[in-house]
mmCIF file of C-alpha atoms in Angstrom:
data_model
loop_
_atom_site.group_PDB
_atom_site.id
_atom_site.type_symbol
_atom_site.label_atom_id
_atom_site.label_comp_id
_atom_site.label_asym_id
_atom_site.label_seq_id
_atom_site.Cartn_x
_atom_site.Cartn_y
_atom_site.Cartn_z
ATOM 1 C CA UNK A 176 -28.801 162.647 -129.680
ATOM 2 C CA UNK A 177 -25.943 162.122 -127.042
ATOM 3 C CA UNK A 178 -23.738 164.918 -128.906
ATOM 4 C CA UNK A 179 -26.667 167.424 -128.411
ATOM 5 C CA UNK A 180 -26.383 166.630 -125.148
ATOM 6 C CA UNK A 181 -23.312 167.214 -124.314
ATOM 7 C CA UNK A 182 -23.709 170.518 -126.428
ATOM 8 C CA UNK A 183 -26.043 171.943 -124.099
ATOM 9 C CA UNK A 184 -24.500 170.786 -120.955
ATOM 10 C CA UNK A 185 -21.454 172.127 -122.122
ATOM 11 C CA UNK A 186 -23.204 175.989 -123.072
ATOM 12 C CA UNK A 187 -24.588 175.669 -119.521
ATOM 13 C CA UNK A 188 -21.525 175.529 -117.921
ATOM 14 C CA UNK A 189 -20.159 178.115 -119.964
ATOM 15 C CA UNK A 190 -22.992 180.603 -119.246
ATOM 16 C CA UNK A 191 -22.872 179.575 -115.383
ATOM 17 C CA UNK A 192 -18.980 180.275 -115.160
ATOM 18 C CA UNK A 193 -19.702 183.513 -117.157
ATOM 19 C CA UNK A 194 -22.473 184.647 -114.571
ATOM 20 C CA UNK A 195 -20.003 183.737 -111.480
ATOM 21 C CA UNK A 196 -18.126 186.042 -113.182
ATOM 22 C CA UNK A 197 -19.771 188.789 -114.147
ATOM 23 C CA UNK A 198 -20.731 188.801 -109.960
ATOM 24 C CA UNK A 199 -17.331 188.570 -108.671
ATOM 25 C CA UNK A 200 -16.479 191.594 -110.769
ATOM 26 C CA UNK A 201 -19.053 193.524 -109.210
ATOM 27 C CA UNK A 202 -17.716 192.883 -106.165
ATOM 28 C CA UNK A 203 -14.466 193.905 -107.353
ATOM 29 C CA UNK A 204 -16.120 197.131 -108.599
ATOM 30 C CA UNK A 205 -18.381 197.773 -105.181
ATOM 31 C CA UNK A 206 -15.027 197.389 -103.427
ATOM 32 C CA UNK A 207 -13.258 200.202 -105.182
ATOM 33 C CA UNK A 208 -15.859 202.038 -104.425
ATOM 34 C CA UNK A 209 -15.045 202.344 -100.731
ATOM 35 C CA UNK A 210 -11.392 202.967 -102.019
ATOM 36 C CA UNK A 211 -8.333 200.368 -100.564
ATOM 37 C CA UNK A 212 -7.680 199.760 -97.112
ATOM 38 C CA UNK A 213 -4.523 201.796 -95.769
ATOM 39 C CA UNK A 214 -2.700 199.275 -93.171
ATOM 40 C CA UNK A 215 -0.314 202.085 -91.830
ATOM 41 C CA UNK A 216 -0.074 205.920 -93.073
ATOM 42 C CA UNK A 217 3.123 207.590 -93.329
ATOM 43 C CA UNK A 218 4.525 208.312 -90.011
ATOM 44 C CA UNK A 219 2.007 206.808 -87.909
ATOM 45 C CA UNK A 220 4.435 204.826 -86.218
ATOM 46 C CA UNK A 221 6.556 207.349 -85.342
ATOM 47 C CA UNK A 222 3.416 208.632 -82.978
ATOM 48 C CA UNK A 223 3.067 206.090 -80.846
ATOM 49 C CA UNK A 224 3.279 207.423 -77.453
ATOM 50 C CA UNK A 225 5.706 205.318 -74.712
ATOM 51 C CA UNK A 226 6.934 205.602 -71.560
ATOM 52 C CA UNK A 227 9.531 208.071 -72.205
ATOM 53 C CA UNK A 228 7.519 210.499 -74.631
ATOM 54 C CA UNK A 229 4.655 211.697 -75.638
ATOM 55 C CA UNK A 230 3.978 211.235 -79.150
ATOM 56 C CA UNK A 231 0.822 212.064 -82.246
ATOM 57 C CA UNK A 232 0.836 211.959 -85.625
ATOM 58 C CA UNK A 233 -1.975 213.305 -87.976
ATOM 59 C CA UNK A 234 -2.612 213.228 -91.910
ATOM 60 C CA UNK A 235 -4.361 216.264 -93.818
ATOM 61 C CA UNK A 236 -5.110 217.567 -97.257
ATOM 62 C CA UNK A 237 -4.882 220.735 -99.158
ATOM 63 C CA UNK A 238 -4.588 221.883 -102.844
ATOM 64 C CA UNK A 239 -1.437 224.054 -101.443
ATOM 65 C CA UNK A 240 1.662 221.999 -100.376
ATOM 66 C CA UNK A 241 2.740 223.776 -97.587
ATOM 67 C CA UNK A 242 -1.232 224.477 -96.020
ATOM 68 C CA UNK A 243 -1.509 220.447 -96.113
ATOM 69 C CA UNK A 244 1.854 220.466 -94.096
ATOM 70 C CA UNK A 245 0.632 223.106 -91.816
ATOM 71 C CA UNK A 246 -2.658 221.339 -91.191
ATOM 72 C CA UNK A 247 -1.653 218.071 -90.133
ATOM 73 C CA UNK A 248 1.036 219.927 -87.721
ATOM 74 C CA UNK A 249 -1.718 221.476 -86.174
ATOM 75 C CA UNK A 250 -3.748 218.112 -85.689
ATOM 76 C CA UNK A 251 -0.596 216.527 -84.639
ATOM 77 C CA UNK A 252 -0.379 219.316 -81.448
ATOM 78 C CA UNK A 253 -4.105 219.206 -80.822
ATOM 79 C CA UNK A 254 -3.624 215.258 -80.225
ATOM 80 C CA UNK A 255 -0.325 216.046 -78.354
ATOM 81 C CA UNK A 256 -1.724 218.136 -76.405
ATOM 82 C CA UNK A 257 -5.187 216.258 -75.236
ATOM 83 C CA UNK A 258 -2.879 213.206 -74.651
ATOM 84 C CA UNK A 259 -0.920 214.862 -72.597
ATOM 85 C CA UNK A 260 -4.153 216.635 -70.482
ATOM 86 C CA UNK A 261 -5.711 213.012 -70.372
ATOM 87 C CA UNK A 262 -2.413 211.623 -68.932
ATOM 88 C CA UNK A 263 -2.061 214.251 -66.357
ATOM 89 C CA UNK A 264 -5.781 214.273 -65.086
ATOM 90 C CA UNK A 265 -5.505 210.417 -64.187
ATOM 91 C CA UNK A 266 -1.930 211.393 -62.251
ATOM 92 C CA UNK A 267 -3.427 214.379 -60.507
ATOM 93 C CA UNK A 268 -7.090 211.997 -59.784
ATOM 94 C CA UNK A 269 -4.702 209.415 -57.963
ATOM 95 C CA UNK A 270 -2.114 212.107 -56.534
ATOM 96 C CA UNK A 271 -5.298 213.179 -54.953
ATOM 97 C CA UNK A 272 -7.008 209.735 -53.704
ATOM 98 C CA UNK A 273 -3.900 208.798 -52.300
ATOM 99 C CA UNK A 274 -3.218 211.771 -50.277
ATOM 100 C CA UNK A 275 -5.389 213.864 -47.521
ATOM 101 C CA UNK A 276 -5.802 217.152 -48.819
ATOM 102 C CA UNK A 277 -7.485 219.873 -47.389
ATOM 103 C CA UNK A 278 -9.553 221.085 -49.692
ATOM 104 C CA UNK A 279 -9.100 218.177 -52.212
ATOM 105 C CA UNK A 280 -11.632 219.997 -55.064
ATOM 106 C CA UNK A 281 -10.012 223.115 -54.951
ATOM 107 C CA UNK A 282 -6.619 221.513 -55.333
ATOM 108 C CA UNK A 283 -7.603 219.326 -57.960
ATOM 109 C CA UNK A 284 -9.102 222.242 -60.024
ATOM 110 C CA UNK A 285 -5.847 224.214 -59.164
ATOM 111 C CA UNK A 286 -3.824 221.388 -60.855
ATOM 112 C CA UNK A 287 -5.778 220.498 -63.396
ATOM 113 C CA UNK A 288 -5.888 224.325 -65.022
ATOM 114 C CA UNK A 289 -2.287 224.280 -64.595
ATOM 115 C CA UNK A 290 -1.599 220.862 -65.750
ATOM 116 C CA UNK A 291 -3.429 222.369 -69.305
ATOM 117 C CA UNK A 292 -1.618 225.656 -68.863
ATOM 118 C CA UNK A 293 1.539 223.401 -68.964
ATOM 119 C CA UNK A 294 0.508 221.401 -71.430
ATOM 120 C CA UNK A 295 -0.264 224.389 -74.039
ATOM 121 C CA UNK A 296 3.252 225.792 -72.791
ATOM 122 C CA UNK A 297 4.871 222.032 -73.687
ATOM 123 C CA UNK A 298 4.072 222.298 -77.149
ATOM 124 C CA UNK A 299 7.016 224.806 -77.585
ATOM 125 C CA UNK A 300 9.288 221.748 -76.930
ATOM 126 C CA UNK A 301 8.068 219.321 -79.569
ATOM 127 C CA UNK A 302 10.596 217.754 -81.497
ATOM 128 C CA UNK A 303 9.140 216.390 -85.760
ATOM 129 C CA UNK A 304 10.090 213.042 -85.894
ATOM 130 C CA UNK A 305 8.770 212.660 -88.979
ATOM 131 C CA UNK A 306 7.758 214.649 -91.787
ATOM 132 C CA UNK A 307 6.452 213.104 -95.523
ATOM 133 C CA UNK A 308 4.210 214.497 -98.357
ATOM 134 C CA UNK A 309 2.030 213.255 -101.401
ATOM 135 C CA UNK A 310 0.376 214.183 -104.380
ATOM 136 C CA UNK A 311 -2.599 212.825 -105.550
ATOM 137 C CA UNK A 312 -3.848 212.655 -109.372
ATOM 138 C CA UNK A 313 -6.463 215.342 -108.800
ATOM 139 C CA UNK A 314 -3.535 217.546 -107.899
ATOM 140 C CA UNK A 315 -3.998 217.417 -103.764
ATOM 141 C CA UNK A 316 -1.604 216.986 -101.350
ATOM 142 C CA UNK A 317 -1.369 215.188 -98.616
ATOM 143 C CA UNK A 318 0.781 216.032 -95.246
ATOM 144 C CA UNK A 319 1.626 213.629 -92.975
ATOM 145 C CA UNK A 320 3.136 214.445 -89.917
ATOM 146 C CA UNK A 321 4.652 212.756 -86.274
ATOM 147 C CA UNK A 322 5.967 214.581 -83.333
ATOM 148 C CA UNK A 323 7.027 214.082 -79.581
ATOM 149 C CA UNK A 324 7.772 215.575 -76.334
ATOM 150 C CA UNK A 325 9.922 214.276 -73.634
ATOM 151 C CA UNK A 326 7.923 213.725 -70.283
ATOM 152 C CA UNK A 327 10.418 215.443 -68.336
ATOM 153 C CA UNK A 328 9.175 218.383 -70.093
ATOM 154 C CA UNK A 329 6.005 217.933 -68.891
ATOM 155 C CA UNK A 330 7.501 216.714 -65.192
ATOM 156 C CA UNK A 331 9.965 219.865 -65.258
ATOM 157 C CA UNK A 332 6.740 222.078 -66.826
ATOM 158 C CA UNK A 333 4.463 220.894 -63.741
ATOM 159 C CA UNK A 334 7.025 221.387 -60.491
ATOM 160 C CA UNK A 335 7.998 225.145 -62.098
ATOM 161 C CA UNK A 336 4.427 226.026 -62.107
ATOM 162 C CA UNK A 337 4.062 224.675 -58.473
ATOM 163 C CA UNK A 338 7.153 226.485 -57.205
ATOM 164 C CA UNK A 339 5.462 229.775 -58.061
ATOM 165 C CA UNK A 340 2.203 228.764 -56.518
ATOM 166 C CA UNK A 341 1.926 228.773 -52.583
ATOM 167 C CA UNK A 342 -1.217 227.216 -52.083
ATOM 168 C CA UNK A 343 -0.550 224.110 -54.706
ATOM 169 C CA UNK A 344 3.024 223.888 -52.488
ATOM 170 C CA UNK A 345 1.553 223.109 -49.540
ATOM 171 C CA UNK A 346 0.130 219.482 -50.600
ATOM 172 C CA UNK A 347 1.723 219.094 -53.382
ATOM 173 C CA UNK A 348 4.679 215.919 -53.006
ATOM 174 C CA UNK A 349 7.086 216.304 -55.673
ATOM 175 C CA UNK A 350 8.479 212.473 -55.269
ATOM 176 C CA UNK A 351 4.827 210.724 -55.107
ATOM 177 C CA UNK A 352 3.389 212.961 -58.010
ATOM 178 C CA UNK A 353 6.432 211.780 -59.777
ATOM 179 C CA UNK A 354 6.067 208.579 -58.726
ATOM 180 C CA UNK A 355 2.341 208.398 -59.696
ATOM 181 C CA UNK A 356 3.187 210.115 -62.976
ATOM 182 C CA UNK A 357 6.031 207.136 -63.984
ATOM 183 C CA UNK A 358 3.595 204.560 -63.020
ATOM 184 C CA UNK A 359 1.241 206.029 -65.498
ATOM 185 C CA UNK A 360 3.488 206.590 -68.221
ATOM 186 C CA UNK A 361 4.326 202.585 -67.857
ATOM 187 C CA UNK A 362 0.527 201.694 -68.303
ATOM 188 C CA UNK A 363 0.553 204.151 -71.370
ATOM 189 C CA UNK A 364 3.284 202.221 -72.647
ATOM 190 C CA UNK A 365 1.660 198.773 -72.289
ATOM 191 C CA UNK A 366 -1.490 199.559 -73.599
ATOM 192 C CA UNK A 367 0.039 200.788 -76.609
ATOM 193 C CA UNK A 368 2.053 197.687 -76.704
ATOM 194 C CA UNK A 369 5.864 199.232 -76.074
#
């Protein structure tokens, strides 16, 4: 009777260790599903934006080579671009606070369409820090893509525009906007961790 016993105890621990089984493989099987986790993409950490530059990266994917290329350059200059308006709109908010101006509005909606006129013109300047391609087994390609701009560009791109405008020259301060705009470009850099 006793080796019956163990008989079935031992089939019952073989079917229980074969059910934990079968579920950990569906797990294994939902989890491939949602396809594997990507720590870092191919030149993403080339467009991390510091105190010194500017900086975007983008990813995109084509069935031509060269269009996935194109693509992600294009996403990499839209980023650049709204990083670059986001950046200047806090500078030109403080430059504002800080100083008495006139007509502070009118000044501030001055700036801000030339800040994004600037920033548009900037893009001219960008430098490809990093450039990389795959191919996928369905025959895709991917294009991965960094680039920067120096903020002196930017800086240089800002006090040219104001030179040629007479009303912006009247309140504008070329060392406290530059000031402000360096102080900025430091809390860029820390929340990004540089």
């Amino acid at each position: 009777m006793k080796p019956n016993y163990l008989i079935v105890l031992a089939l019952s621990l073989l079917m229980i260790s074969g059910f934990s089984s079968c579920k950990s493989k569906q797990k294994v099987s939902a989890k491939s599903e949602i396809g594997d986790i990507i720590e870092e993409l191919p030149c993403e950490n080339k467009g991390k934006s510091d105190k010194n530059y500017f900086r975007a990266s983008a990813m995109s994917t084509s069935a031509d080579l060269s269009l996935a290329k194109e693509k992600a350059l294009l996403q990499a200059k839209q980023r650049l671009v709204t990083l670059i308006n986001s950046n200047t709109k806090s500078v030109t908010d403080r430059y504002v606070n800080e100083r008495e101006i006139g007509d502070a509005s009118e000044f501030e909606q001055k700036f801000e369409n030339m800040t994004r006129e600037v920033a548009d013109e900037t893009i001219n300047n960008i430098v490809v820090t990093c450039e990389k391609a795959s191919v996928m087994d369905n025959g895709k390609y991917h294009g991965f893509i960094a680039i920067e701009v120096h903020r002196d560009d930017v800086l240089n791109g800002i006090d040219e525009r104001i030179s040629n405008d007479d009303r912006l020259q009247l309140d504008y301060d070329k060392k406290k906007f530059q000031e402000i705009f360096e102080e900025e470009m430091e809390q860029m850099a820390e929340e990004r961790g540089y």
